[in-house]
mmCIF file of C-alpha atoms in Angstrom:
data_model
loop_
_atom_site.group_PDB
_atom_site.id
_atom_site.type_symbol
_atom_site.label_atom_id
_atom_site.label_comp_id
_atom_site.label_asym_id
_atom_site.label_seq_id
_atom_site.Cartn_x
_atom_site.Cartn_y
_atom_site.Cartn_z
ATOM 1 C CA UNK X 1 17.981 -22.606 4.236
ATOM 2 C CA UNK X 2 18.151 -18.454 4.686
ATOM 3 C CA UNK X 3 21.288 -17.722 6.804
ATOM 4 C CA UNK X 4 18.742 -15.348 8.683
ATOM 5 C CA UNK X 5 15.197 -17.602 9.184
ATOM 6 C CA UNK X 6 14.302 -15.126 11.661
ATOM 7 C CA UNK X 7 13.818 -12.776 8.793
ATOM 8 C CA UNK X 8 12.053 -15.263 6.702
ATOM 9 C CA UNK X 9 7.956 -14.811 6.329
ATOM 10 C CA UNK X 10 6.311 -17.659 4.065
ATOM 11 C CA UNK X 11 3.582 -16.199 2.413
ATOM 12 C CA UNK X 12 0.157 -17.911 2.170
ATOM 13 C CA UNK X 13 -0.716 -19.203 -1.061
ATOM 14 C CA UNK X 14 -3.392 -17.877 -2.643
ATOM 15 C CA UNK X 15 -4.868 -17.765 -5.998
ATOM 16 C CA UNK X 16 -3.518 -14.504 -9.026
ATOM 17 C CA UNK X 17 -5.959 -12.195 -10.017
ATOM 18 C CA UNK X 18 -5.061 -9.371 -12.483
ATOM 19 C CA UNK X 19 -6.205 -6.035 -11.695
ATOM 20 C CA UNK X 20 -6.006 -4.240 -15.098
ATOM 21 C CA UNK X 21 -1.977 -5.325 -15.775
ATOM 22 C CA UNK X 22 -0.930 -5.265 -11.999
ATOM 23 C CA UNK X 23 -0.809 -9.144 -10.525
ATOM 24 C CA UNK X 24 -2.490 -9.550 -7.232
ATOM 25 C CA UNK X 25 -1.611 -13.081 -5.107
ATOM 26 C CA UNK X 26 -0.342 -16.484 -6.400
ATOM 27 C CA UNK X 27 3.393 -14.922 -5.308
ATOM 28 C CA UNK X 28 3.410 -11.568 -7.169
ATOM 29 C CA UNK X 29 4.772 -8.721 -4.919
ATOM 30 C CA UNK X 30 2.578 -7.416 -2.548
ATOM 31 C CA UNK X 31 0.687 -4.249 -3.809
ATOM 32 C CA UNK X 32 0.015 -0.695 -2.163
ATOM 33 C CA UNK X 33 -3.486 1.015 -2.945
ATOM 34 C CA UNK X 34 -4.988 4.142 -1.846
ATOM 35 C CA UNK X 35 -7.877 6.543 -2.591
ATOM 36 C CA UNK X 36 -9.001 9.763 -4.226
ATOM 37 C CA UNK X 37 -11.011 11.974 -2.630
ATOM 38 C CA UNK X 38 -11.417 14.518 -4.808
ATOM 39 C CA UNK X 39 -15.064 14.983 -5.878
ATOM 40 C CA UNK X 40 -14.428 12.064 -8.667
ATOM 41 C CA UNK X 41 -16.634 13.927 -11.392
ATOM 42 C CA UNK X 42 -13.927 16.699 -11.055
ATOM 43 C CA UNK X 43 -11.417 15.522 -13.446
ATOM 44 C CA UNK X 44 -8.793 17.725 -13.486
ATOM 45 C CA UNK X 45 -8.455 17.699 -9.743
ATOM 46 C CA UNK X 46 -8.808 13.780 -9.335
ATOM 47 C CA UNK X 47 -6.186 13.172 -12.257
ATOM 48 C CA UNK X 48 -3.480 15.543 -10.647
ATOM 49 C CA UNK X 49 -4.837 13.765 -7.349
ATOM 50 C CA UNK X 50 -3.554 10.229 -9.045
ATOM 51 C CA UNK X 51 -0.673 12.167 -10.268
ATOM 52 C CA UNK X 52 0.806 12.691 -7.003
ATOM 53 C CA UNK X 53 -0.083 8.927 -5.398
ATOM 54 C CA UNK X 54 1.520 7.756 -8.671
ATOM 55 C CA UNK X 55 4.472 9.649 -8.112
ATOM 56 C CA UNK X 56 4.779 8.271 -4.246
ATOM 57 C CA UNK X 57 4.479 4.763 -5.896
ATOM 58 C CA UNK X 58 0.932 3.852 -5.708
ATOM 59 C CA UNK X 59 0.446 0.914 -7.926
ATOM 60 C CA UNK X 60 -3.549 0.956 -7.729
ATOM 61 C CA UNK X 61 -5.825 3.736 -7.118
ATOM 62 C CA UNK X 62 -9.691 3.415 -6.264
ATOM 63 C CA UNK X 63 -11.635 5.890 -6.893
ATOM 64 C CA UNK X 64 -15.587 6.453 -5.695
ATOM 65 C CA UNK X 65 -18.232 6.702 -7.954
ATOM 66 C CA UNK X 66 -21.284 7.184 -6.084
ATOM 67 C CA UNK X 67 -23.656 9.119 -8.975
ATOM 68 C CA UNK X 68 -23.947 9.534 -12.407
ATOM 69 C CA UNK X 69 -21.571 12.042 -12.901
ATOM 70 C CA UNK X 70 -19.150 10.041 -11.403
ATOM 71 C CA UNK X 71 -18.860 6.997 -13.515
ATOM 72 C CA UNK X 72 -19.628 9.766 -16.717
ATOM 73 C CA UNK X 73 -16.007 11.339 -15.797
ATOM 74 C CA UNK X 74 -14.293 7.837 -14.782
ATOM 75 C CA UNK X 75 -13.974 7.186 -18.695
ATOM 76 C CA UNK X 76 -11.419 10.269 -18.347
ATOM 77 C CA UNK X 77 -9.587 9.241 -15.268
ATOM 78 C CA UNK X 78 -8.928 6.149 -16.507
ATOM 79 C CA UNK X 79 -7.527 7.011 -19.759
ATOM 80 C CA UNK X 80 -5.124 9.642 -17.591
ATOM 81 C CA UNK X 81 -4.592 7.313 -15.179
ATOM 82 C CA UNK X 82 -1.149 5.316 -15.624
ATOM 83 C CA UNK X 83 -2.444 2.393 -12.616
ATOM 84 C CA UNK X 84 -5.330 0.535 -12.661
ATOM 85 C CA UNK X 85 -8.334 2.137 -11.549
ATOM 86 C CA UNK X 86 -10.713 0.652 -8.990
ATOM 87 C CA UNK X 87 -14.341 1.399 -8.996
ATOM 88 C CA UNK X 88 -16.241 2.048 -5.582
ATOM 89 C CA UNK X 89 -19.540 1.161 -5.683
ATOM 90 C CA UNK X 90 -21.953 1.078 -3.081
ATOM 91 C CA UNK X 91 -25.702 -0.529 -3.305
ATOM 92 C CA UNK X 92 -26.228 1.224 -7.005
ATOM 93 C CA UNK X 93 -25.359 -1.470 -9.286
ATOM 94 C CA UNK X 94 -25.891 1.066 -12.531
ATOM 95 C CA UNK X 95 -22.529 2.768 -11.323
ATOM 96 C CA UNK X 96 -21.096 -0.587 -11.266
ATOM 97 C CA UNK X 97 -22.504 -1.400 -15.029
ATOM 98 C CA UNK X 98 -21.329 2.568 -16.019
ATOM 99 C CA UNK X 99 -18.162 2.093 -14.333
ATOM 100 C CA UNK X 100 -16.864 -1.253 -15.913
ATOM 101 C CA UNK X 101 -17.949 0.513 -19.479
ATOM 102 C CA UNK X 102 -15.993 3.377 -18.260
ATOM 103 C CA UNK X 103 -12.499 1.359 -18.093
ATOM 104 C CA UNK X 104 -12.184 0.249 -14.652
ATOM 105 C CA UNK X 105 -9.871 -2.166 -13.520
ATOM 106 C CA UNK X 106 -11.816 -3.722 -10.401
ATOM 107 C CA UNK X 107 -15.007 -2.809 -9.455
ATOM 108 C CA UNK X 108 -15.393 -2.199 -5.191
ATOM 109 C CA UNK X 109 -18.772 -3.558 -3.972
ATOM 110 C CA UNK X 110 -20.584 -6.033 -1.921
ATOM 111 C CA UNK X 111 -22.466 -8.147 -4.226
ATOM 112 C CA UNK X 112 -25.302 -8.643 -0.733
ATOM 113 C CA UNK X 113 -26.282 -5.306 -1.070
ATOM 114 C CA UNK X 114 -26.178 -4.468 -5.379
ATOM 115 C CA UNK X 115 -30.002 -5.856 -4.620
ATOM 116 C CA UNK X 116 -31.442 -8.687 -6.446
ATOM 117 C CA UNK X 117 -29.523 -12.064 -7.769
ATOM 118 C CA UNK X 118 -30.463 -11.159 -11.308
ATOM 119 C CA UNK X 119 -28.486 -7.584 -10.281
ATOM 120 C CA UNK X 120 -25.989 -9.533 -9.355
ATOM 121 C CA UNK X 121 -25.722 -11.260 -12.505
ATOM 122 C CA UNK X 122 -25.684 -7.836 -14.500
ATOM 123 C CA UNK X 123 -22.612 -6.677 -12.807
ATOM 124 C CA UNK X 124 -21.300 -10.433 -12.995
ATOM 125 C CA UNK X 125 -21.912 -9.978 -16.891
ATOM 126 C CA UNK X 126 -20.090 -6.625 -17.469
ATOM 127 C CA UNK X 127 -17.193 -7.570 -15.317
ATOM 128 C CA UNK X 128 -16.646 -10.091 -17.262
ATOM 129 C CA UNK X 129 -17.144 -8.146 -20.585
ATOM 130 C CA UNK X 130 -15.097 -5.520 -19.640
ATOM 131 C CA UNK X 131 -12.138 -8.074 -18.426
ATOM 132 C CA UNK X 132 -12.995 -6.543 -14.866
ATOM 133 C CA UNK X 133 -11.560 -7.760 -11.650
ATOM 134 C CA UNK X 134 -13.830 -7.466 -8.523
ATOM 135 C CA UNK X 135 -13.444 -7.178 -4.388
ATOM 136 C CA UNK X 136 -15.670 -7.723 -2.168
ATOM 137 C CA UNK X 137 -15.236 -5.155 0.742
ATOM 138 C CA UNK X 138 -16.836 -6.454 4.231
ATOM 139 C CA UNK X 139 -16.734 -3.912 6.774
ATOM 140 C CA UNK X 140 -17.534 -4.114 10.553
ATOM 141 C CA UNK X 141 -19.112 -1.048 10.612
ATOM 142 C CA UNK X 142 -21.768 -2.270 7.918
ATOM 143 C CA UNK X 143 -22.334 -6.293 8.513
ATOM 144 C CA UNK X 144 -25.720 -7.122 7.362
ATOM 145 C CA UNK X 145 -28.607 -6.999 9.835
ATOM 146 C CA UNK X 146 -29.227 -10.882 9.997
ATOM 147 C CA UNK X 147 -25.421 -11.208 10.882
ATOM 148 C CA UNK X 148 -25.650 -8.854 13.724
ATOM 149 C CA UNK X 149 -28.619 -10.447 15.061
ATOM 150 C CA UNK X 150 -26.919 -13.800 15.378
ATOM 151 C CA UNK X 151 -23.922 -13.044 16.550
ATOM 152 C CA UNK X 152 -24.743 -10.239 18.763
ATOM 153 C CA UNK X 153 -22.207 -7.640 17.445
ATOM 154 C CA UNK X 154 -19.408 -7.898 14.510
ATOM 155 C CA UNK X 155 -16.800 -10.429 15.422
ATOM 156 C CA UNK X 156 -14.426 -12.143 13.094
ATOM 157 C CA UNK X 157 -16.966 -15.240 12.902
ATOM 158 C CA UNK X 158 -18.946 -12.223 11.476
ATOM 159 C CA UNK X 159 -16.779 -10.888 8.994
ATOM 160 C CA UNK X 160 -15.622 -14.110 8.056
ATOM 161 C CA UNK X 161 -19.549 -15.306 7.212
ATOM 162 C CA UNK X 162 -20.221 -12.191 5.581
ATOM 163 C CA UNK X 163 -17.161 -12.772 3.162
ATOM 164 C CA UNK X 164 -18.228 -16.421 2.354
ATOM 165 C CA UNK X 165 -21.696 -14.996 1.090
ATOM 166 C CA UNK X 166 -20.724 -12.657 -0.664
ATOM 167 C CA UNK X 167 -17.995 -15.255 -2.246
ATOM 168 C CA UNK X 168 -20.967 -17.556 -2.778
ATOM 169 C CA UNK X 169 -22.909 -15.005 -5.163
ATOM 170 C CA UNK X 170 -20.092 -14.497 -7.546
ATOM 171 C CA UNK X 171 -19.073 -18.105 -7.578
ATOM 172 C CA UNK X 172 -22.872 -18.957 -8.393
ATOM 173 C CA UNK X 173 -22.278 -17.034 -11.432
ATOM 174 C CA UNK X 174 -19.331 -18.691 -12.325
ATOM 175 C CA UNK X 175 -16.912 -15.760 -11.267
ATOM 176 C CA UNK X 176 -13.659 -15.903 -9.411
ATOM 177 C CA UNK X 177 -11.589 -13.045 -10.727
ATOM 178 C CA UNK X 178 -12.021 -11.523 -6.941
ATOM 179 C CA UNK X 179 -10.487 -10.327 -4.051
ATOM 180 C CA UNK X 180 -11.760 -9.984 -0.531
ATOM 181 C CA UNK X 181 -11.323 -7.590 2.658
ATOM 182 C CA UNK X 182 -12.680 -7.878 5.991
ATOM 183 C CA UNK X 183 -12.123 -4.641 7.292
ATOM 184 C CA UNK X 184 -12.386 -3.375 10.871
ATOM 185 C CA UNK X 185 -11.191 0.148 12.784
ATOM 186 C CA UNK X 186 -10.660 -2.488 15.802
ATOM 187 C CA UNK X 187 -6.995 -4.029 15.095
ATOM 188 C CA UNK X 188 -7.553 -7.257 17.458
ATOM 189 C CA UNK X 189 -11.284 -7.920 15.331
ATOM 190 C CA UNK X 190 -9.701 -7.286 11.790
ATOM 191 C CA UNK X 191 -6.260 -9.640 12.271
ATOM 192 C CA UNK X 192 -7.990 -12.392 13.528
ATOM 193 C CA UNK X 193 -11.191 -11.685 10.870
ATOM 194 C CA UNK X 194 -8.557 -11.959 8.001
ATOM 195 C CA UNK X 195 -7.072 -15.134 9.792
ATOM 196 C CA UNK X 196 -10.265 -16.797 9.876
ATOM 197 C CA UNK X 197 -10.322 -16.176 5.942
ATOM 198 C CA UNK X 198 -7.173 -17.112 5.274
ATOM 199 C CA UNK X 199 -7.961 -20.455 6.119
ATOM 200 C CA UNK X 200 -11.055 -20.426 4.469
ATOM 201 C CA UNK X 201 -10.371 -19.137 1.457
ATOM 202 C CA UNK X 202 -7.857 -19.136 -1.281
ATOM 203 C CA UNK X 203 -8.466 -15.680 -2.995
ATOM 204 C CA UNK X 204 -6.037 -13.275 -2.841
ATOM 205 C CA UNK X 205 -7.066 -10.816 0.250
ATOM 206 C CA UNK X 206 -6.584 -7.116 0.637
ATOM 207 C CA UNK X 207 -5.677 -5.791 4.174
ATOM 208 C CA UNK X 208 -6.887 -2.923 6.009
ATOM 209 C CA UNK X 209 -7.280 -1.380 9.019
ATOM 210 C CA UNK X 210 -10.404 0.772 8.007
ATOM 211 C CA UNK X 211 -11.171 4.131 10.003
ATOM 212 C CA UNK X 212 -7.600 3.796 11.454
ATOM 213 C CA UNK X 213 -7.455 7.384 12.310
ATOM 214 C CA UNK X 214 -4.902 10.161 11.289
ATOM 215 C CA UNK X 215 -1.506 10.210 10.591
ATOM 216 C CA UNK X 216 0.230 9.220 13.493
ATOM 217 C CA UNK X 217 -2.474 7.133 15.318
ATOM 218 C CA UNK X 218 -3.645 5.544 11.996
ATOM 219 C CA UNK X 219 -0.039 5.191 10.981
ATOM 220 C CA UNK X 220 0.515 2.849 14.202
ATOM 221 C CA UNK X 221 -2.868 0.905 14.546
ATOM 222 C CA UNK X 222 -2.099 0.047 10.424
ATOM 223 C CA UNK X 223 1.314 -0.821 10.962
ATOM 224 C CA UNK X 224 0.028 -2.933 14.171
ATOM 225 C CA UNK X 225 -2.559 -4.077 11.906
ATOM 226 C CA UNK X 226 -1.203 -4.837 8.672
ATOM 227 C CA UNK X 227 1.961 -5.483 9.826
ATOM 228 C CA UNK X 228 1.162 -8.844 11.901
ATOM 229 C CA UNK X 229 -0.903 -9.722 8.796
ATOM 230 C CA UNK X 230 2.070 -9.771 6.326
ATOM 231 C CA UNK X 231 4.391 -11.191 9.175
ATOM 232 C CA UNK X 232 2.446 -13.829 9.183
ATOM 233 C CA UNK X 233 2.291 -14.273 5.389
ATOM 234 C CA UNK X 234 -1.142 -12.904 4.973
ATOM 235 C CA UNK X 235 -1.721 -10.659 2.488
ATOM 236 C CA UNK X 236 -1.124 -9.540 -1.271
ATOM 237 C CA UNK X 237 -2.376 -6.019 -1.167
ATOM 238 C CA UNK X 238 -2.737 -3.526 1.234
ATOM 239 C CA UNK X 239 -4.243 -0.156 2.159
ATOM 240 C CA UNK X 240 -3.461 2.272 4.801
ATOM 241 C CA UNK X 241 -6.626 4.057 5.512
ATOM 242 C CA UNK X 242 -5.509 7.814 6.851
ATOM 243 C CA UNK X 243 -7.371 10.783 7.654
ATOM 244 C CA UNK X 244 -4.376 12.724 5.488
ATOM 245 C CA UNK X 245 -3.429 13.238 1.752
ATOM 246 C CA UNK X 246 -3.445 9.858 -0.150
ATOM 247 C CA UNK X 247 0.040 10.094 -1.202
ATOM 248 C CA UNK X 248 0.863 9.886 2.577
ATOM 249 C CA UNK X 249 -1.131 6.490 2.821
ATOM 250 C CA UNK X 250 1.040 5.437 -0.355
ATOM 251 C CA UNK X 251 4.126 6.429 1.643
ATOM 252 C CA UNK X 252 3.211 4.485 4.783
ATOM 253 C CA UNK X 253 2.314 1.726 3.037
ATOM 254 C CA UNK X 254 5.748 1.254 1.267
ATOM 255 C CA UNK X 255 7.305 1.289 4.586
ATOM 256 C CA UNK X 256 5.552 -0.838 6.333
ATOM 257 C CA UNK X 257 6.668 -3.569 3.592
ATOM 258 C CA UNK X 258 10.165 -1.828 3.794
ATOM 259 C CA UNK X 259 10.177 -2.932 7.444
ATOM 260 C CA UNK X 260 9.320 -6.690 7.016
ATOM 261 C CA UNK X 261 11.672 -6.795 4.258
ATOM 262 C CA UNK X 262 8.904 -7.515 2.065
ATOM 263 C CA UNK X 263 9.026 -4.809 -0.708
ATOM 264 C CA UNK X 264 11.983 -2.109 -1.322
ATOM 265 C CA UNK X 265 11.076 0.936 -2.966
ATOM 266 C CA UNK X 266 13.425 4.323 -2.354
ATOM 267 C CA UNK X 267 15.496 5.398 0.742
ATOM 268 C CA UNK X 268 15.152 3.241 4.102
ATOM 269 C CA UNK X 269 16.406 5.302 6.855
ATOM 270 C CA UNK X 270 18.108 4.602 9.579
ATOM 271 C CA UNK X 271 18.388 7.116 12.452
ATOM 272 C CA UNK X 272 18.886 7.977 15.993
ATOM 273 C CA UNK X 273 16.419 9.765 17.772
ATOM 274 C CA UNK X 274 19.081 12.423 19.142
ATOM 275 C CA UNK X 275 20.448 13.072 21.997
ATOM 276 C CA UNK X 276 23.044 15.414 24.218
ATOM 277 C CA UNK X 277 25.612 13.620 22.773
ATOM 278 C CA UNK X 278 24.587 14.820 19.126
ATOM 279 C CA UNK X 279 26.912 16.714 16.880
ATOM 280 C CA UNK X 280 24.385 18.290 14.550
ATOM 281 C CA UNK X 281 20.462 18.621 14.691
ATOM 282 C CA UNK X 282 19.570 14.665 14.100
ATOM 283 C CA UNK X 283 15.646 15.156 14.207
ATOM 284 C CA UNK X 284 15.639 18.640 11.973
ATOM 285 C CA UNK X 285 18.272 16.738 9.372
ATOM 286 C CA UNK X 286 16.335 13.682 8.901
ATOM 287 C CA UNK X 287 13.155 15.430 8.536
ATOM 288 C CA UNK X 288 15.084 17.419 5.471
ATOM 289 C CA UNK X 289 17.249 14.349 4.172
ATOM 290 C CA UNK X 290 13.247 12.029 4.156
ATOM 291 C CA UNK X 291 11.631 15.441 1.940
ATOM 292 C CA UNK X 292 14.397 15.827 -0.456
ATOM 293 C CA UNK X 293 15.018 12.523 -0.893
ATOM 294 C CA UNK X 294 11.436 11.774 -1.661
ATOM 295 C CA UNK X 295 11.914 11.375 -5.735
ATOM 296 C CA UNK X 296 14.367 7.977 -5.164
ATOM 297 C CA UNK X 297 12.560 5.047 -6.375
ATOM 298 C CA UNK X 298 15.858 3.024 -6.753
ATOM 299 C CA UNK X 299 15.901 0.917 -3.323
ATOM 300 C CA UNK X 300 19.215 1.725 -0.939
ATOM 301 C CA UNK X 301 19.808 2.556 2.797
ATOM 302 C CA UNK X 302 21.004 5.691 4.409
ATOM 303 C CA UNK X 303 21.746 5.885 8.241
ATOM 304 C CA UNK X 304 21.900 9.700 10.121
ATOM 305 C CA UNK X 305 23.244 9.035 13.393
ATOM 306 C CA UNK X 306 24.262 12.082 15.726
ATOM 307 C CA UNK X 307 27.550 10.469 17.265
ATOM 308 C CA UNK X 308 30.128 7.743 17.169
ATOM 309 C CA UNK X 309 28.006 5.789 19.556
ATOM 310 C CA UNK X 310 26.340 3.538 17.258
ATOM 311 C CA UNK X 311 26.695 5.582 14.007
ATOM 312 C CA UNK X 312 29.891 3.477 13.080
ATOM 313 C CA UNK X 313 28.312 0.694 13.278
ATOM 314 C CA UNK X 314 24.528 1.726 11.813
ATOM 315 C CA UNK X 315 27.056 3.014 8.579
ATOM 316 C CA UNK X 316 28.917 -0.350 7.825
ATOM 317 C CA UNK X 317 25.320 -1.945 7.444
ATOM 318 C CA UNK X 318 24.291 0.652 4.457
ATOM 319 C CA UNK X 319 24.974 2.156 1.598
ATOM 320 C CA UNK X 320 25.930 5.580 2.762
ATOM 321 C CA UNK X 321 26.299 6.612 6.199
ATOM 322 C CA UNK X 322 26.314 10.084 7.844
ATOM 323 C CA UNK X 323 27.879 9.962 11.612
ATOM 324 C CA UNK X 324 28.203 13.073 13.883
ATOM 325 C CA UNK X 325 31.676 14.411 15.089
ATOM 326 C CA UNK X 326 32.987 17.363 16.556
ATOM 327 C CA UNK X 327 33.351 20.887 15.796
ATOM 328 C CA UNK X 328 30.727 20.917 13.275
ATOM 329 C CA UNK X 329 32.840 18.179 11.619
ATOM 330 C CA UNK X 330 31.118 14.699 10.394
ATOM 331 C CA UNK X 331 31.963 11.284 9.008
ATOM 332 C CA UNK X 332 30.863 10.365 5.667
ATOM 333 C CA UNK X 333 30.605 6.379 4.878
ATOM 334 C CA UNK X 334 30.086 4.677 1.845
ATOM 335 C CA UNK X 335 29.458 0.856 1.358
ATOM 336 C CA UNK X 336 29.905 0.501 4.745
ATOM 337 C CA UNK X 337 33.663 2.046 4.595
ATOM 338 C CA UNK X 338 34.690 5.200 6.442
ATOM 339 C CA UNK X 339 35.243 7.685 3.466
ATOM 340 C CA UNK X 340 35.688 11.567 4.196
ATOM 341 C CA UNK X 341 34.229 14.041 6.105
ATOM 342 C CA UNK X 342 31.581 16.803 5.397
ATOM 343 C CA UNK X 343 31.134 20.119 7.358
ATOM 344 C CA UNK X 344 27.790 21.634 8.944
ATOM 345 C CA UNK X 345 27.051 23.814 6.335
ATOM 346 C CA UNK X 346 27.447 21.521 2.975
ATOM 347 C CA UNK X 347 25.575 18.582 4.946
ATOM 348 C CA UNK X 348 22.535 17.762 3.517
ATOM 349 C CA UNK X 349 23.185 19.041 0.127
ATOM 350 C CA UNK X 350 26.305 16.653 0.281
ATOM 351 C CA UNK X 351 23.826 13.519 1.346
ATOM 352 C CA UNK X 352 21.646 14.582 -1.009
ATOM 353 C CA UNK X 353 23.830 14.486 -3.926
ATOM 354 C CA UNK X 354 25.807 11.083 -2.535
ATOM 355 C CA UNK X 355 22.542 8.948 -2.753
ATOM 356 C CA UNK X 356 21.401 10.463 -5.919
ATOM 357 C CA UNK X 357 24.762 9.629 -7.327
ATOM 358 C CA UNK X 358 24.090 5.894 -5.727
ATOM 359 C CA UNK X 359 20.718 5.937 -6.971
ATOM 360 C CA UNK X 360 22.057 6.593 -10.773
ATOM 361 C CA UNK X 361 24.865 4.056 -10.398
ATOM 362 C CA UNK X 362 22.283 1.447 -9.154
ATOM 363 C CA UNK X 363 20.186 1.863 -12.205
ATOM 364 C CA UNK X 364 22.568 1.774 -14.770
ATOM 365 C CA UNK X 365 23.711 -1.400 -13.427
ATOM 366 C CA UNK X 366 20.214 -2.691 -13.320
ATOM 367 C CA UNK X 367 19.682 -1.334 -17.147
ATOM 368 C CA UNK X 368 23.106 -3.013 -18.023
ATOM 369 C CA UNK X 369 22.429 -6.542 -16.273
ATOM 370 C CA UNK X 370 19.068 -6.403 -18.200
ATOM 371 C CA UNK X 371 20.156 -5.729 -21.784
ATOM 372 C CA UNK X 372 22.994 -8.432 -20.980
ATOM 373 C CA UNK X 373 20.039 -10.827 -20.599
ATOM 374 C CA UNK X 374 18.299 -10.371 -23.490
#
């Protein structure tokens, strides 16, 4: 029994796929994907692309290959590439044939509209050459014609029906190394669409709130989204769909699992939003402390509160805490425990340094506890 149930989320069980050598369901952590969008037969510019979503902590990357050219440079990408490369393929099932040849992880598609069952079968055959993973990605905004007619407009009985045909093509060919979406820019239509399949199914699924809109508004309606998704245990790998840089979409990602408790991955902040009673520049601070601090991968907690209102308090509950006093004059805390105090001026270099110095100590005890064990 957890001695906080009102934290506890039981996950749905589901069925482990690999995706090249990254786990997806049957209890493995919950993944964070996002997208190039780079032309994709520009190498150099997709790699360095990756690069940068690698560095935020992107653990698979899909990539489109929508010609020729595309799949010809994917052999590249995926060599540079240190996560598992999804491909994106849409109706041409040659890029899907090209792209498993090329190295990809997972190949993106809709097996209804690669064309004919013996199509099907092709791509069926190379996945399975290739040790390729597949998902099927059902969107609202493209539900097949005979759908629409029946139901009158997408719907999660839709989506759902959609996903269970597609499902039914790869499982005729004796396939089942898949995942599935059903993906909507409408937040109440996609969280009950991936309900419906969670029942249905026991795949792993990948959530999404497609479209969702720039950085702030998408940021919400995913966190909305995908958030009541994972609260409720759905869900084994998600993507936040952004109109801004990929590496953002990584970064939102990783804290919407932060939130839920789900998955840790660098520095969880905790701060005020600032007030009168403020004794230095909260918002300006934070903003500084969330950009330098953006190279921590080691999980730990840092609160920046602007007065002794709550900031005592916010500090005894992480691992350093910065509290605002007077006369340009602030507490430092550490483990919780008041510690010493830091002026205006050597701030945020001081912060900076203090959970770097945390970070360190954190992984050398993590590098110790592991050679103990073997």
């Amino acid at each position: 029994m957890s001695i906080r149930p009102w934290r506890d989320i039981q996950r749905r069980p589901s069925r482990q796929i690999m995706v090249g050598n990254v786990a997806v369901g049957g209890g493995a952590p919950v993944t964070v994907q996002t997208m190039t969008n780079t032309p994709t037969d520009d190498v150099k510019a997709t790699v360095d692309q990756i690069r940068r979503c690698e560095e935020a902590g992107a653990d698979i990357i899909r990539v489109s290959c929508p010609d020729e050219a595309s799949t010809a440079a994917l052999r590249q990408i995926v060599r540079a590439a240190k996560v598992p490369i999804v491909a994106d393929i849409h109706f041409h099932y040659k890029r899907a044939l090209e792209a498993a040849d090329a190295g990809a992880a997972c190949l993106r598609i809709n097996p209804g509209n690669i064309g004919s069952a013996e199509r099907v079968a092709e791509v069926v055959r190379a996945a399975k050459a290739n040790g390729c993973s597949m998902r099927i990605g059902v969107n609202a905004g493209s539900l097949e014609k005979d759908l629409l007619e029946k139901y009158g407009e997408p719907c999660p009985e839709a989506l759902v029906e959609s996903a269970l045909d597609h499902i039914k093509l790869l499982q005729d060919h004796d396939f089942h190394e898949y995942k599935v979406a059903v993906k909507a820019s409408d937040v109440f239509l996609a969280v009950s669409a991936y309900m419906g399949l969670a029942e249905a199914v026991d795949c792993p699924l990948h959530l999404g709130i497609t479209e969702a809109g720039g950085l702030i508004g998408g940021t919400v309606k995913s966190a909305i989204g995908i958030g009541n998704l994972l609260w409720a245990g759905i869900g084994d790998t998600i993507r936040v769909s952004l109109s801004a840089e990929p590496e953002e979409e990584v970064r939102v990602g990783f804290e919407i699992l932060k939130s839920l408790g789900i998955r840790n991955r660098g520095v969880r902040v905790v701060s005020c939003p600032s007030c009168a009673r403020q004794g230095f520049d909260v918002i300006r601070t934070v903003q500084t402390l969330e950009e330098r601090l953006q190279h921590i991968r080691v999980p730990l907690s840092l609160s920046v509160l602007g007065c002794v209102v709550n900031g005592p308090g916010e500090a005894r509950e992480t691992d350093i805490g910065l509290t605002g006093g007077g006369a340009g004059k602030h507490m430092v805390y550490l483990s919780g425990v008041t510690d010493h105090t830091v002026q205006d001026a050597d701030m945020v270099e001081h912060i900076v340094k203090l959970v770097e110095a945390k970070a360190a100590e954190i992984e050398a005890a993590e590098a110790a506890q592991a050679q103990a064990a073997e």
